[in-house]
Every structure is written in C-alpha cells, then in structure tokens.
Amino acid sequence: MPKPQHVHELYIRTTPERLWDALTTPELARAYFPTDAPVIGEVLEAEPPWRLVTAFSLAGDPEAAAEVPSRVTWEINAAGDLCRLRLTHSDFGGLSRTWAATAGFWPPVISGLKTLLETGEPLGPVVLPPLEGDAVDVDAEWHRDLGIDTNQEVWGLLGRLDRTPADDEATVRAAYASAYHWSRAARRTEANEARAEWMLSHVHAVLGRADMAQHHAQRCLAVVEAAGLDDFDLAYAHEALARAAAADGRLDDAKRHRAAAAAVPIADDEDRKIFIDDLAASPWFGLAATG
C-alpha cells in the first residue's frame, strides 16, 4: 500500500495534446492555478503528451515551503473524444504541513483546467480553503492504514475452512505485522495496544501454541490494567487468558478466566453481543463451550 496521497481523476472534453499544453505552458497554467497560492515545481519526468511528473512545494506557506518537495504526477489517457486525467500528489514525508494544506487545494485547480479547455474561458476567482491546521504525520497515517489492512487479513485467514500450514504461518505473520503498524499508528491509544496483544494471543491459541498465547494474553491484561481500561477490553483480556489456558490443558484456570470474562459488564449492547459470540466460538480444547 502506498503512503497516503491525494488522488483526483476527471474527464475533460479535449485532446491529449491540448491538455498537455495546458499543463506545461505557464501562460495557460496561470488561468487555472490560484494566484494566492504560488507553487514551485521542477519537472522530474516528461513523456508528452501522456505523463508529467513535477516536484511540488507551496511557496505561499512558510512551514510548507521549508519541507522537502513532494511529487505531483499528471497522467493523461485518451478516451474517445475525451481525456481522462489522473492527478496523484504523493511522496509526503514524515510530519507534513503540505499534506494538510493541499487537502482542498487540487479540486479548484483541476476544475479550472477543465473549464478552460472546454469553454476557452477561465473559471474565474475561486476562494481556496485557508491553509491552516496542524501538520499531519503522514508516516503515522500510513501505519494506521496498514494496521487496519493486516488486521482484516488475519480475520480472513482465520476464517478459511481449508486452512493449510502455510496459511497458519501467514496468519501469525499478519498478526505481528498488524501489531507493529498499530504501535506506530496515528491516533493510537492503549486500547489499540491491548487489542493487538489480544489478536496475537488469539492467533496462537487457535493454532494450539499455548506458550505464546499465554505470553500475549498476559501482556494484554497488563496493558488493560495499567491503562485502567474496563468493559470490552477487560472482558477480552480474560477471554484470551482463558483460551490460552485451555490450549495448555489447564482447564481449571481456563474456567476461572472465562467466568471472569463473562462477568465483566459491557455497556454497549452490540459490543456485548460480539463478545458473547466470540466467547462461545471454538476452539476450547476439550473445555465445554459454555459453563
């Protein structure tokens, strides 16, 4: 998965050659680029009339201008008497003011480009969103996206009825990858850490790897207790300890933790139903599904 980027696509009734000229001729570009947000761009790649890549920095914002330039890629494809234009603004690095500042920058630009080429007249003054807001940690946003994707991959692999030993190893790797990315994700909380540890414990338990299931279950409970988490996360911490104990053949410990899990009050009805369903799900390694 690429790091977060701004992507826009539209169709313009024009030819590739005219569109290329509009992108590369300064006099034409001034008709649709806002004058109050000057852009500095060095051409990095040029394949007329199909592909243009430029460096990008916002000269009108001191904080953004001080950053390493990002990259803007214009891709042109003919579609009958139309052109499909795809704009990708990428290569934002680390803590990026440019990412935040350009979130609303491109739609007025490409709308002005389309109007100019289809009518011959500029769109007219467009009030851009103010360049305000904190810089965004693009790397942390990327980790968050990958954490979500790998978590979903774990569930997909666990749900296979004909899971192979190779699938089992892939599941373990995906679970550790998810935990790694969540540990670096934007807006992460202690609950995310606890749930990553729960997932690792659950995967190992399902695969019958009792020692590792116990290790991560204990880590899950430790995070929950240190952060003062209760409700949903406390219930799952005890569920993880119960399943790890069952995988190890310690059925008395498994019963005790499962009873503790079931006794945790979960305020949200939907969360409570999800938890009850998970608590009833196999494997319980010889322990009765309930009781």
PDB file of C-alpha atoms in Angstrom:
ATOM      1  CA  MET A   1       0.000   0.000   0.000  1.00  0.00           C
ATOM      2  CA  PRO A   2       1.400   3.423  -0.914  1.00  0.00           C
ATOM      3  CA  LYS A   3       1.705   6.074   1.750  1.00  0.00           C
ATOM      4  CA  PRO A   4      -1.251   8.487   1.986  1.00  0.00           C
ATOM      5  CA  GLN A   5      -1.638  10.641  -1.103  1.00  0.00           C
ATOM      6  CA  HIS A   6      -4.143  12.940  -2.748  1.00  0.00           C
ATOM      7  CA  VAL A   7      -5.654  11.378  -5.882  1.00  0.00           C
ATOM      8  CA  HIS A   8      -8.113  13.078  -8.242  1.00  0.00           C
ATOM      9  CA  GLU A   9      -9.487  11.863 -11.570  1.00  0.00           C
ATOM     10  CA  LEU A  10     -11.736  13.563 -14.079  1.00  0.00           C
ATOM     11  CA  TYR A  11     -12.716  13.535 -17.750  1.00  0.00           C
ATOM     12  CA  ILE A  12     -12.148  16.556 -19.976  1.00  0.00           C
ATOM     13  CA  ARG A  13     -13.503  17.020 -23.485  1.00  0.00           C
ATOM     14  CA  THR A  14     -10.222  17.815 -25.212  1.00  0.00           C
ATOM     15  CA  THR A  15      -7.252  16.149 -26.904  1.00  0.00           C
ATOM     16  CA  PRO A  16      -4.133  14.846 -25.140  1.00  0.00           C
ATOM     17  CA  GLU A  17      -2.063  17.469 -26.946  1.00  0.00           C
ATOM     18  CA  ARG A  18      -4.205  20.406 -25.784  1.00  0.00           C
ATOM     19  CA  LEU A  19      -4.285  19.058 -22.254  1.00  0.00           C
ATOM     20  CA  TRP A  20      -0.513  18.654 -22.276  1.00  0.00           C
ATOM     21  CA  ASP A  21      -0.109  22.241 -23.464  1.00  0.00           C
ATOM     22  CA  ALA A  22      -2.382  23.474 -20.686  1.00  0.00           C
ATOM     23  CA  LEU A  23      -0.256  21.680 -18.098  1.00  0.00           C
ATOM     24  CA  THR A  24       3.104  22.807 -19.438  1.00  0.00           C
ATOM     25  CA  THR A  25       2.511  26.330 -20.783  1.00  0.00           C
ATOM     26  CA  PRO A  26       2.948  28.905 -17.988  1.00  0.00           C
ATOM     27  CA  GLU A  27       0.536  31.409 -19.581  1.00  0.00           C
ATOM     28  CA  LEU A  28      -2.241  28.802 -19.660  1.00  0.00           C
ATOM     29  CA  ALA A  29      -1.450  27.453 -16.204  1.00  0.00           C
ATOM     30  CA  ARG A  30      -1.887  30.924 -14.727  1.00  0.00           C
ATOM     31  CA  ALA A  31      -5.529  30.829 -15.863  1.00  0.00           C
ATOM     32  CA  TYR A  32      -6.452  27.975 -13.522  1.00  0.00           C
ATOM     33  CA  PHE A  33      -3.798  27.967 -10.778  1.00  0.00           C
ATOM     34  CA  PRO A  34      -4.741  30.311  -7.919  1.00  0.00           C
ATOM     35  CA  THR A  35      -2.509  33.354  -7.745  1.00  0.00           C
ATOM     36  CA  ASP A  36      -2.620  33.462  -3.943  1.00  0.00           C
ATOM     37  CA  ALA A  37      -1.042  30.028  -3.558  1.00  0.00           C
ATOM     38  CA  PRO A  38       2.108  30.059  -5.714  1.00  0.00           C
ATOM     39  CA  VAL A  39       3.627  26.679  -6.413  1.00  0.00           C
ATOM     40  CA  ILE A  40       7.266  25.905  -7.164  1.00  0.00           C
ATOM     41  CA  GLY A  41       7.765  22.779  -9.284  1.00  0.00           C
ATOM     42  CA  GLU A  42      10.738  21.242 -11.058  1.00  0.00           C
ATOM     43  CA  VAL A  43       9.972  18.832 -13.902  1.00  0.00           C
ATOM     44  CA  LEU A  44      11.156  15.345 -12.903  1.00  0.00           C
ATOM     45  CA  GLU A  45       9.688  13.283 -15.774  1.00  0.00           C
ATOM     46  CA  ALA A  46       8.066  14.235 -19.063  1.00  0.00           C
ATOM     47  CA  GLU A  47       6.503  11.875 -21.609  1.00  0.00           C
ATOM     48  CA  PRO A  48       4.416  14.173 -23.852  1.00  0.00           C
ATOM     49  CA  PRO A  49       1.505  14.103 -24.135  1.00  0.00           C
ATOM     50  CA  TRP A  50       0.817  11.337 -21.608  1.00  0.00           C
ATOM     51  CA  ARG A  51       2.719  11.773 -18.365  1.00  0.00           C
ATOM     52  CA  LEU A  52       4.209  14.671 -16.433  1.00  0.00           C
ATOM     53  CA  VAL A  53       5.851  14.476 -13.007  1.00  0.00           C
ATOM     54  CA  THR A  54       6.923  17.575 -11.089  1.00  0.00           C
ATOM     55  CA  ALA A  55       8.291  18.377  -7.680  1.00  0.00           C
ATOM     56  CA  PHE A  56       5.912  20.421  -5.571  1.00  0.00           C
ATOM     57  CA  SER A  57       6.182  22.863  -2.721  1.00  0.00           C
ATOM     58  CA  LEU A  58       3.888  25.620  -1.528  1.00  0.00           C
ATOM     59  CA  ALA A  59       5.799  28.859  -1.577  1.00  0.00           C
ATOM     60  CA  GLY A  60       2.887  30.751  -0.017  1.00  0.00           C
ATOM     61  CA  ASP A  61       3.116  28.918   3.312  1.00  0.00           C
ATOM     62  CA  PRO A  62       6.453  29.252   5.161  1.00  0.00           C
ATOM     63  CA  GLU A  63       6.106  25.981   7.071  1.00  0.00           C
ATOM     64  CA  ALA A  64       5.145  24.004   3.968  1.00  0.00           C
ATOM     65  CA  ALA A  65       7.809  25.715   1.839  1.00  0.00           C
ATOM     66  CA  ALA A  66      10.507  24.536   4.254  1.00  0.00           C
ATOM     67  CA  GLU A  67       9.622  20.862   3.720  1.00  0.00           C
ATOM     68  CA  VAL A  68      11.284  18.519   1.248  1.00  0.00           C
ATOM     69  CA  PRO A  69       9.291  18.857  -2.006  1.00  0.00           C
ATOM     70  CA  SER A  70       6.569  16.318  -2.632  1.00  0.00           C
ATOM     71  CA  ARG A  71       5.661  14.954  -6.072  1.00  0.00           C
ATOM     72  CA  VAL A  72       2.737  15.578  -8.422  1.00  0.00           C
ATOM     73  CA  THR A  73       2.044  13.130 -11.248  1.00  0.00           C
ATOM     74  CA  TRP A  74      -0.307  14.013 -14.109  1.00  0.00           C
ATOM     75  CA  GLU A  75      -1.392  11.027 -16.231  1.00  0.00           C
ATOM     76  CA  ILE A  76      -3.362  11.527 -19.462  1.00  0.00           C
ATOM     77  CA  ASN A  77      -5.294   8.800 -21.243  1.00  0.00           C
ATOM     78  CA  ALA A  78      -7.368   9.190 -24.392  1.00  0.00           C
ATOM     79  CA  ALA A  79     -10.982   8.022 -24.100  1.00  0.00           C
ATOM     80  CA  GLY A  80     -12.719   8.670 -27.411  1.00  0.00           C
ATOM     81  CA  ASP A  81     -13.168  12.429 -27.735  1.00  0.00           C
ATOM     82  CA  LEU A  82     -12.384  12.787 -24.031  1.00  0.00           C
ATOM     83  CA  CYS A  83      -9.228  12.667 -21.967  1.00  0.00           C
ATOM     84  CA  ARG A  84      -9.066  11.004 -18.574  1.00  0.00           C
ATOM     85  CA  LEU A  85      -6.771  12.989 -16.316  1.00  0.00           C
ATOM     86  CA  ARG A  86      -5.459  11.406 -13.136  1.00  0.00           C
ATOM     87  CA  LEU A  87      -3.590  13.604 -10.677  1.00  0.00           C
ATOM     88  CA  THR A  88      -1.614  11.970  -7.871  1.00  0.00           C
ATOM     89  CA  HIS A  89       0.054  14.116  -5.214  1.00  0.00           C
ATOM     90  CA  SER A  90       2.435  11.841  -3.301  1.00  0.00           C
ATOM     91  CA  ASP A  91       5.790  11.484  -1.532  1.00  0.00           C
ATOM     92  CA  PHE A  92       4.804  13.437   1.566  1.00  0.00           C
ATOM     93  CA  GLY A  93       7.326  12.609   4.222  1.00  0.00           C
ATOM     94  CA  GLY A  94       7.041  12.498   7.981  1.00  0.00           C
ATOM     95  CA  LEU A  95       5.315  15.437   9.613  1.00  0.00           C
ATOM     96  CA  SER A  96       3.827  17.243   6.619  1.00  0.00           C
ATOM     97  CA  ARG A  97       2.165  20.641   6.546  1.00  0.00           C
ATOM     98  CA  THR A  98       1.930  20.270   2.756  1.00  0.00           C
ATOM     99  CA  TRP A  99      -0.328  17.226   3.118  1.00  0.00           C
ATOM    100  CA  ALA A 100      -2.734  19.173   5.317  1.00  0.00           C
ATOM    101  CA  ALA A 101      -2.538  22.365   3.248  1.00  0.00           C
ATOM    102  CA  THR A 102      -3.266  20.671  -0.081  1.00  0.00           C
ATOM    103  CA  ALA A 103      -6.254  18.586   1.066  1.00  0.00           C
ATOM    104  CA  GLY A 104      -8.607  21.121  -0.547  1.00  0.00           C
ATOM    105  CA  PHE A 105      -6.147  22.651  -2.985  1.00  0.00           C
ATOM    106  CA  TRP A 106      -6.492  20.459  -6.067  1.00  0.00           C
ATOM    107  CA  PRO A 107     -10.261  20.313  -6.812  1.00  0.00           C
ATOM    108  CA  PRO A 108     -10.482  24.037  -7.735  1.00  0.00           C
ATOM    109  CA  VAL A 109      -7.308  23.711  -9.826  1.00  0.00           C
ATOM    110  CA  ILE A 110      -8.478  20.794 -11.946  1.00  0.00           C
ATOM    111  CA  SER A 111     -11.995  22.271 -12.193  1.00  0.00           C
ATOM    112  CA  GLY A 112     -10.441  25.432 -13.605  1.00  0.00           C
ATOM    113  CA  LEU A 113      -8.345  23.380 -16.014  1.00  0.00           C
ATOM    114  CA  LYS A 114     -11.438  21.529 -17.279  1.00  0.00           C
ATOM    115  CA  THR A 115     -13.435  24.748 -17.693  1.00  0.00           C
ATOM    116  CA  LEU A 116     -10.603  26.461 -19.569  1.00  0.00           C
ATOM    117  CA  LEU A 117     -10.173  23.624 -22.044  1.00  0.00           C
ATOM    118  CA  GLU A 118     -13.882  23.001 -22.634  1.00  0.00           C
ATOM    119  CA  THR A 119     -15.073  26.625 -22.830  1.00  0.00           C
ATOM    120  CA  GLY A 120     -11.988  28.624 -23.646  1.00  0.00           C
ATOM    121  CA  GLU A 121     -12.661  30.847 -20.650  1.00  0.00           C
ATOM    122  CA  PRO A 122     -11.153  30.699 -17.166  1.00  0.00           C
ATOM    123  CA  LEU A 123     -13.376  29.503 -14.365  1.00  0.00           C
ATOM    124  CA  GLY A 124     -12.988  32.776 -12.525  1.00  0.00           C
ATOM    125  CA  PRO A 125     -11.828  33.514  -8.997  1.00  0.00           C
ATOM    126  CA  VAL A 126     -12.084  30.538  -6.659  1.00  0.00           C
ATOM    127  CA  VAL A 127     -11.702  31.032  -2.935  1.00  0.00           C
ATOM    128  CA  LEU A 128      -9.396  28.299  -1.733  1.00  0.00           C
ATOM    129  CA  PRO A 129      -9.757  26.768   1.721  1.00  0.00           C
ATOM    130  CA  PRO A 130      -7.412  28.559   4.114  1.00  0.00           C
ATOM    131  CA  LEU A 131      -4.006  26.966   4.543  1.00  0.00           C
ATOM    132  CA  GLU A 132      -4.481  26.186   8.190  1.00  0.00           C
ATOM    133  CA  GLY A 133      -4.395  23.218  10.513  1.00  0.00           C
ATOM    134  CA  ASP A 134      -1.584  21.288  12.083  1.00  0.00           C
ATOM    135  CA  ALA A 135       0.950  19.344  10.090  1.00  0.00           C
ATOM    136  CA  VAL A 136      -0.035  15.715   9.568  1.00  0.00           C
ATOM    137  CA  ASP A 137       2.282  12.816  10.372  1.00  0.00           C
ATOM    138  CA  VAL A 138       1.880  11.052   7.045  1.00  0.00           C
ATOM    139  CA  ASP A 139       4.025   8.094   8.085  1.00  0.00           C
ATOM    140  CA  ALA A 140       1.795   7.511  11.128  1.00  0.00           C
ATOM    141  CA  GLU A 141      -1.318   7.682   8.930  1.00  0.00           C
ATOM    142  CA  TRP A 142       0.288   5.109   6.620  1.00  0.00           C
ATOM    143  CA  HIS A 143       0.987   2.809   9.571  1.00  0.00           C
ATOM    144  CA  ARG A 144      -2.631   3.150  10.682  1.00  0.00           C
ATOM    145  CA  ASP A 145      -3.923   2.134   7.246  1.00  0.00           C
ATOM    146  CA  LEU A 146      -1.585  -0.860   7.161  1.00  0.00           C
ATOM    147  CA  GLY A 147      -2.564  -1.831  10.709  1.00  0.00           C
ATOM    148  CA  ILE A 148      -6.205  -1.953   9.643  1.00  0.00           C
ATOM    149  CA  ASP A 149      -5.455  -3.882   6.447  1.00  0.00           C
ATOM    150  CA  THR A 150      -3.293  -6.518   8.142  1.00  0.00           C
ATOM    151  CA  ASN A 151      -5.850  -6.945  10.928  1.00  0.00           C
ATOM    152  CA  GLN A 152      -8.509  -7.670   8.312  1.00  0.00           C
ATOM    153  CA  GLU A 153      -6.125 -10.102   6.623  1.00  0.00           C
ATOM    154  CA  VAL A 154      -5.772 -12.022   9.902  1.00  0.00           C
ATOM    155  CA  TRP A 155      -9.533 -12.467  10.152  1.00  0.00           C
ATOM    156  CA  GLY A 156      -9.744 -13.553   6.541  1.00  0.00           C
ATOM    157  CA  LEU A 157      -7.082 -16.216   7.066  1.00  0.00           C
ATOM    158  CA  LEU A 158      -8.625 -17.433  10.322  1.00  0.00           C
ATOM    159  CA  GLY A 159     -11.959 -17.826   8.555  1.00  0.00           C
ATOM    160  CA  ARG A 160     -10.682 -20.273   5.938  1.00  0.00           C
ATOM    161  CA  LEU A 161     -12.213 -23.707   6.381  1.00  0.00           C
ATOM    162  CA  ASP A 162      -9.390 -25.424   4.481  1.00  0.00           C
ATOM    163  CA  ARG A 163      -6.544 -23.557   6.158  1.00  0.00           C
ATOM    164  CA  THR A 164      -3.116 -25.041   5.375  1.00  0.00           C
ATOM    165  CA  PRO A 165       0.111 -24.921   7.421  1.00  0.00           C
ATOM    166  CA  ALA A 166       1.263 -22.141   5.086  1.00  0.00           C
ATOM    167  CA  ASP A 167      -1.935 -20.232   5.882  1.00  0.00           C
ATOM    168  CA  ASP A 168      -1.255 -20.689   9.597  1.00  0.00           C
ATOM    169  CA  GLU A 169       2.191 -19.126   9.261  1.00  0.00           C
ATOM    170  CA  ALA A 170       0.768 -16.318   7.143  1.00  0.00           C
ATOM    171  CA  THR A 171      -1.802 -15.655   9.871  1.00  0.00           C
ATOM    172  CA  VAL A 172       0.890 -15.343  12.539  1.00  0.00           C
ATOM    173  CA  ARG A 173       2.960 -13.022  10.372  1.00  0.00           C
ATOM    174  CA  ALA A 174      -0.043 -10.852   9.550  1.00  0.00           C
ATOM    175  CA  ALA A 175      -0.936 -10.597  13.249  1.00  0.00           C
ATOM    176  CA  TYR A 176       2.571  -9.441  14.174  1.00  0.00           C
ATOM    177  CA  ALA A 177       2.594  -7.045  11.212  1.00  0.00           C
ATOM    178  CA  SER A 178      -0.686  -5.549  12.417  1.00  0.00           C
ATOM    179  CA  ALA A 179       0.667  -5.127  15.949  1.00  0.00           C
ATOM    180  CA  TYR A 180       3.804  -3.458  14.583  1.00  0.00           C
ATOM    181  CA  HIS A 181       1.900  -0.990  12.432  1.00  0.00           C
ATOM    182  CA  TRP A 182      -0.594  -0.161  15.201  1.00  0.00           C
ATOM    183  CA  SER A 183       2.304   0.596  17.553  1.00  0.00           C
ATOM    184  CA  ARG A 184       3.286   3.407  15.163  1.00  0.00           C
ATOM    185  CA  ALA A 185      -0.172   4.442  14.003  1.00  0.00           C
ATOM    186  CA  ALA A 186      -1.702   7.887  14.141  1.00  0.00           C
ATOM    187  CA  ARG A 187      -4.156   8.410  16.999  1.00  0.00           C
ATOM    188  CA  ARG A 188      -3.254   5.091  18.608  1.00  0.00           C
ATOM    189  CA  THR A 189      -4.382   4.515  22.192  1.00  0.00           C
ATOM    190  CA  GLU A 190      -3.761   1.983  24.938  1.00  0.00           C
ATOM    191  CA  ALA A 191      -6.870   0.165  23.707  1.00  0.00           C
ATOM    192  CA  ASN A 192      -5.178  -0.382  20.332  1.00  0.00           C
ATOM    193  CA  GLU A 193      -2.149  -1.859  22.111  1.00  0.00           C
ATOM    194  CA  ALA A 194      -4.352  -4.163  24.203  1.00  0.00           C
ATOM    195  CA  ARG A 195      -6.263  -5.333  21.132  1.00  0.00           C
ATOM    196  CA  ALA A 196      -3.057  -6.013  19.216  1.00  0.00           C
ATOM    197  CA  GLU A 197      -1.859  -8.217  22.092  1.00  0.00           C
ATOM    198  CA  TRP A 198      -5.262  -9.919  22.213  1.00  0.00           C
ATOM    199  CA  MET A 199      -5.090 -10.678  18.499  1.00  0.00           C
ATOM    200  CA  LEU A 200      -1.620 -12.202  18.853  1.00  0.00           C
ATOM    201  CA  SER A 201      -2.799 -14.345  21.752  1.00  0.00           C
ATOM    202  CA  HIS A 202      -5.909 -15.411  19.870  1.00  0.00           C
ATOM    203  CA  VAL A 203      -3.974 -16.451  16.762  1.00  0.00           C
ATOM    204  CA  HIS A 204      -1.505 -18.517  18.772  1.00  0.00           C
ATOM    205  CA  ALA A 205      -4.330 -20.088  20.779  1.00  0.00           C
ATOM    206  CA  VAL A 206      -6.278 -21.072  17.665  1.00  0.00           C
ATOM    207  CA  LEU A 207      -3.109 -22.706  16.338  1.00  0.00           C
ATOM    208  CA  GLY A 208      -2.586 -24.551  19.630  1.00  0.00           C
ATOM    209  CA  ARG A 209       0.581 -22.650  20.541  1.00  0.00           C
ATOM    210  CA  ALA A 210      -0.200 -22.352  24.227  1.00  0.00           C
ATOM    211  CA  ASP A 211       3.028 -20.728  25.446  1.00  0.00           C
ATOM    212  CA  MET A 212       2.838 -17.813  23.021  1.00  0.00           C
ATOM    213  CA  ALA A 213      -0.916 -17.481  23.537  1.00  0.00           C
ATOM    214  CA  GLN A 214      -0.321 -17.178  27.293  1.00  0.00           C
ATOM    215  CA  HIS A 215       2.519 -14.687  26.787  1.00  0.00           C
ATOM    216  CA  HIS A 216       0.431 -12.281  24.735  1.00  0.00           C
ATOM    217  CA  ALA A 217      -2.677 -12.769  26.885  1.00  0.00           C
ATOM    218  CA  GLN A 218      -0.689 -11.694  29.939  1.00  0.00           C
ATOM    219  CA  ARG A 219       0.631  -8.699  28.034  1.00  0.00           C
ATOM    220  CA  CYS A 220      -2.925  -7.828  27.016  1.00  0.00           C
ATOM    221  CA  LEU A 221      -4.148  -7.892  30.627  1.00  0.00           C
ATOM    222  CA  ALA A 222      -1.128  -5.866  31.760  1.00  0.00           C
ATOM    223  CA  VAL A 223      -1.888  -3.120  29.236  1.00  0.00           C
ATOM    224  CA  VAL A 224      -5.568  -3.130  30.195  1.00  0.00           C
ATOM    225  CA  GLU A 225      -4.807  -2.830  33.919  1.00  0.00           C
ATOM    226  CA  ALA A 226      -2.062  -0.216  33.520  1.00  0.00           C
ATOM    227  CA  ALA A 227      -4.325   1.956  31.346  1.00  0.00           C
ATOM    228  CA  GLY A 228      -7.377   1.491  33.559  1.00  0.00           C
ATOM    229  CA  LEU A 229      -9.373   0.001  30.689  1.00  0.00           C
ATOM    230  CA  ASP A 230     -12.542  -1.828  31.573  1.00  0.00           C
ATOM    231  CA  ASP A 231     -15.671  -3.013  29.806  1.00  0.00           C
ATOM    232  CA  PHE A 232     -14.923  -4.501  26.382  1.00  0.00           C
ATOM    233  CA  ASP A 233     -11.109  -4.693  26.667  1.00  0.00           C
ATOM    234  CA  LEU A 234     -11.071  -6.193  30.170  1.00  0.00           C
ATOM    235  CA  ALA A 235     -13.507  -8.890  29.088  1.00  0.00           C
ATOM    236  CA  TYR A 236     -11.340  -9.814  26.111  1.00  0.00           C
ATOM    237  CA  ALA A 237      -8.162  -9.887  28.218  1.00  0.00           C
ATOM    238  CA  HIS A 238      -9.719 -12.560  30.449  1.00  0.00           C
ATOM    239  CA  GLU A 239     -11.070 -14.392  27.394  1.00  0.00           C
ATOM    240  CA  ALA A 240      -7.525 -14.522  25.996  1.00  0.00           C
ATOM    241  CA  LEU A 241      -6.168 -15.904  29.269  1.00  0.00           C
ATOM    242  CA  ALA A 242      -8.951 -18.479  29.355  1.00  0.00           C
ATOM    243  CA  ARG A 243      -8.316 -19.703  25.798  1.00  0.00           C
ATOM    244  CA  ALA A 244      -4.545 -19.825  26.328  1.00  0.00           C
ATOM    245  CA  ALA A 245      -5.014 -21.894  29.485  1.00  0.00           C
ATOM    246  CA  ALA A 246      -7.388 -24.250  27.679  1.00  0.00           C
ATOM    247  CA  ALA A 247      -4.843 -24.699  24.877  1.00  0.00           C
ATOM    248  CA  ASP A 248      -2.307 -25.662  27.554  1.00  0.00           C
ATOM    249  CA  GLY A 249      -4.658 -28.152  29.183  1.00  0.00           C
ATOM    250  CA  ARG A 250      -5.110 -26.040  32.345  1.00  0.00           C
ATOM    251  CA  LEU A 251      -8.865 -26.342  32.328  1.00  0.00           C
ATOM    252  CA  ASP A 252      -9.448 -25.028  35.875  1.00  0.00           C
ATOM    253  CA  ASP A 253      -7.578 -21.817  35.024  1.00  0.00           C
ATOM    254  CA  ALA A 254      -9.481 -21.644  31.753  1.00  0.00           C
ATOM    255  CA  LYS A 255     -12.843 -21.932  33.530  1.00  0.00           C
ATOM    256  CA  ARG A 256     -11.852 -19.267  36.063  1.00  0.00           C
ATOM    257  CA  HIS A 257     -10.778 -16.718  33.447  1.00  0.00           C
ATOM    258  CA  ARG A 258     -13.739 -17.478  31.229  1.00  0.00           C
ATOM    259  CA  ALA A 259     -16.098 -16.859  34.144  1.00  0.00           C
ATOM    260  CA  ALA A 260     -14.263 -13.597  34.881  1.00  0.00           C
ATOM    261  CA  ALA A 261     -14.608 -12.596  31.231  1.00  0.00           C
ATOM    262  CA  ALA A 262     -18.324 -13.333  31.180  1.00  0.00           C
ATOM    263  CA  ALA A 263     -18.825 -11.341  34.391  1.00  0.00           C
ATOM    264  CA  VAL A 264     -17.363  -8.099  33.028  1.00  0.00           C
ATOM    265  CA  PRO A 265     -20.207  -5.629  32.394  1.00  0.00           C
ATOM    266  CA  ILE A 266     -20.176  -4.361  28.802  1.00  0.00           C
ATOM    267  CA  ALA A 267     -22.371  -1.298  28.450  1.00  0.00           C
ATOM    268  CA  ASP A 268     -22.905  -1.285  24.690  1.00  0.00           C
ATOM    269  CA  ASP A 269     -25.415  -3.927  23.591  1.00  0.00           C
ATOM    270  CA  GLU A 270     -23.728  -4.548  20.242  1.00  0.00           C
ATOM    271  CA  ASP A 271     -20.281  -4.877  21.843  1.00  0.00           C
ATOM    272  CA  ARG A 272     -21.745  -7.269  24.402  1.00  0.00           C
ATOM    273  CA  LYS A 273     -23.252  -9.448  21.661  1.00  0.00           C
ATOM    274  CA  ILE A 274     -19.963  -9.521  19.734  1.00  0.00           C
ATOM    275  CA  PHE A 275     -18.137 -10.572  22.873  1.00  0.00           C
ATOM    276  CA  ILE A 276     -20.634 -13.299  23.791  1.00  0.00           C
ATOM    277  CA  ASP A 277     -20.410 -14.736  20.277  1.00  0.00           C
ATOM    278  CA  ASP A 278     -16.603 -14.727  20.428  1.00  0.00           C
ATOM    279  CA  LEU A 279     -16.630 -16.316  23.876  1.00  0.00           C
ATOM    280  CA  ALA A 280     -18.759 -19.176  22.554  1.00  0.00           C
ATOM    281  CA  ALA A 281     -16.632 -19.733  19.455  1.00  0.00           C
ATOM    282  CA  SER A 282     -14.199 -22.632  19.248  1.00  0.00           C
ATOM    283  CA  PRO A 283     -11.591 -23.821  19.877  1.00  0.00           C
ATOM    284  CA  TRP A 284     -11.801 -24.542  23.603  1.00  0.00           C
ATOM    285  CA  PHE A 285      -9.601 -27.639  23.549  1.00  0.00           C
ATOM    286  CA  GLY A 286     -11.880 -30.033  25.421  1.00  0.00           C
ATOM    287  CA  LEU A 287     -13.426 -27.392  27.657  1.00  0.00           C
ATOM    288  CA  ALA A 288     -17.190 -27.235  27.291  1.00  0.00           C
ATOM    289  CA  ALA A 289     -18.265 -24.303  25.122  1.00  0.00           C
ATOM    290  CA  THR A 290     -20.234 -22.830  27.991  1.00  0.00           C
ATOM    291  CA  GLY A 291     -20.157 -23.060  31.738  1.00  0.00           C
TER     292      GLY A 291
END
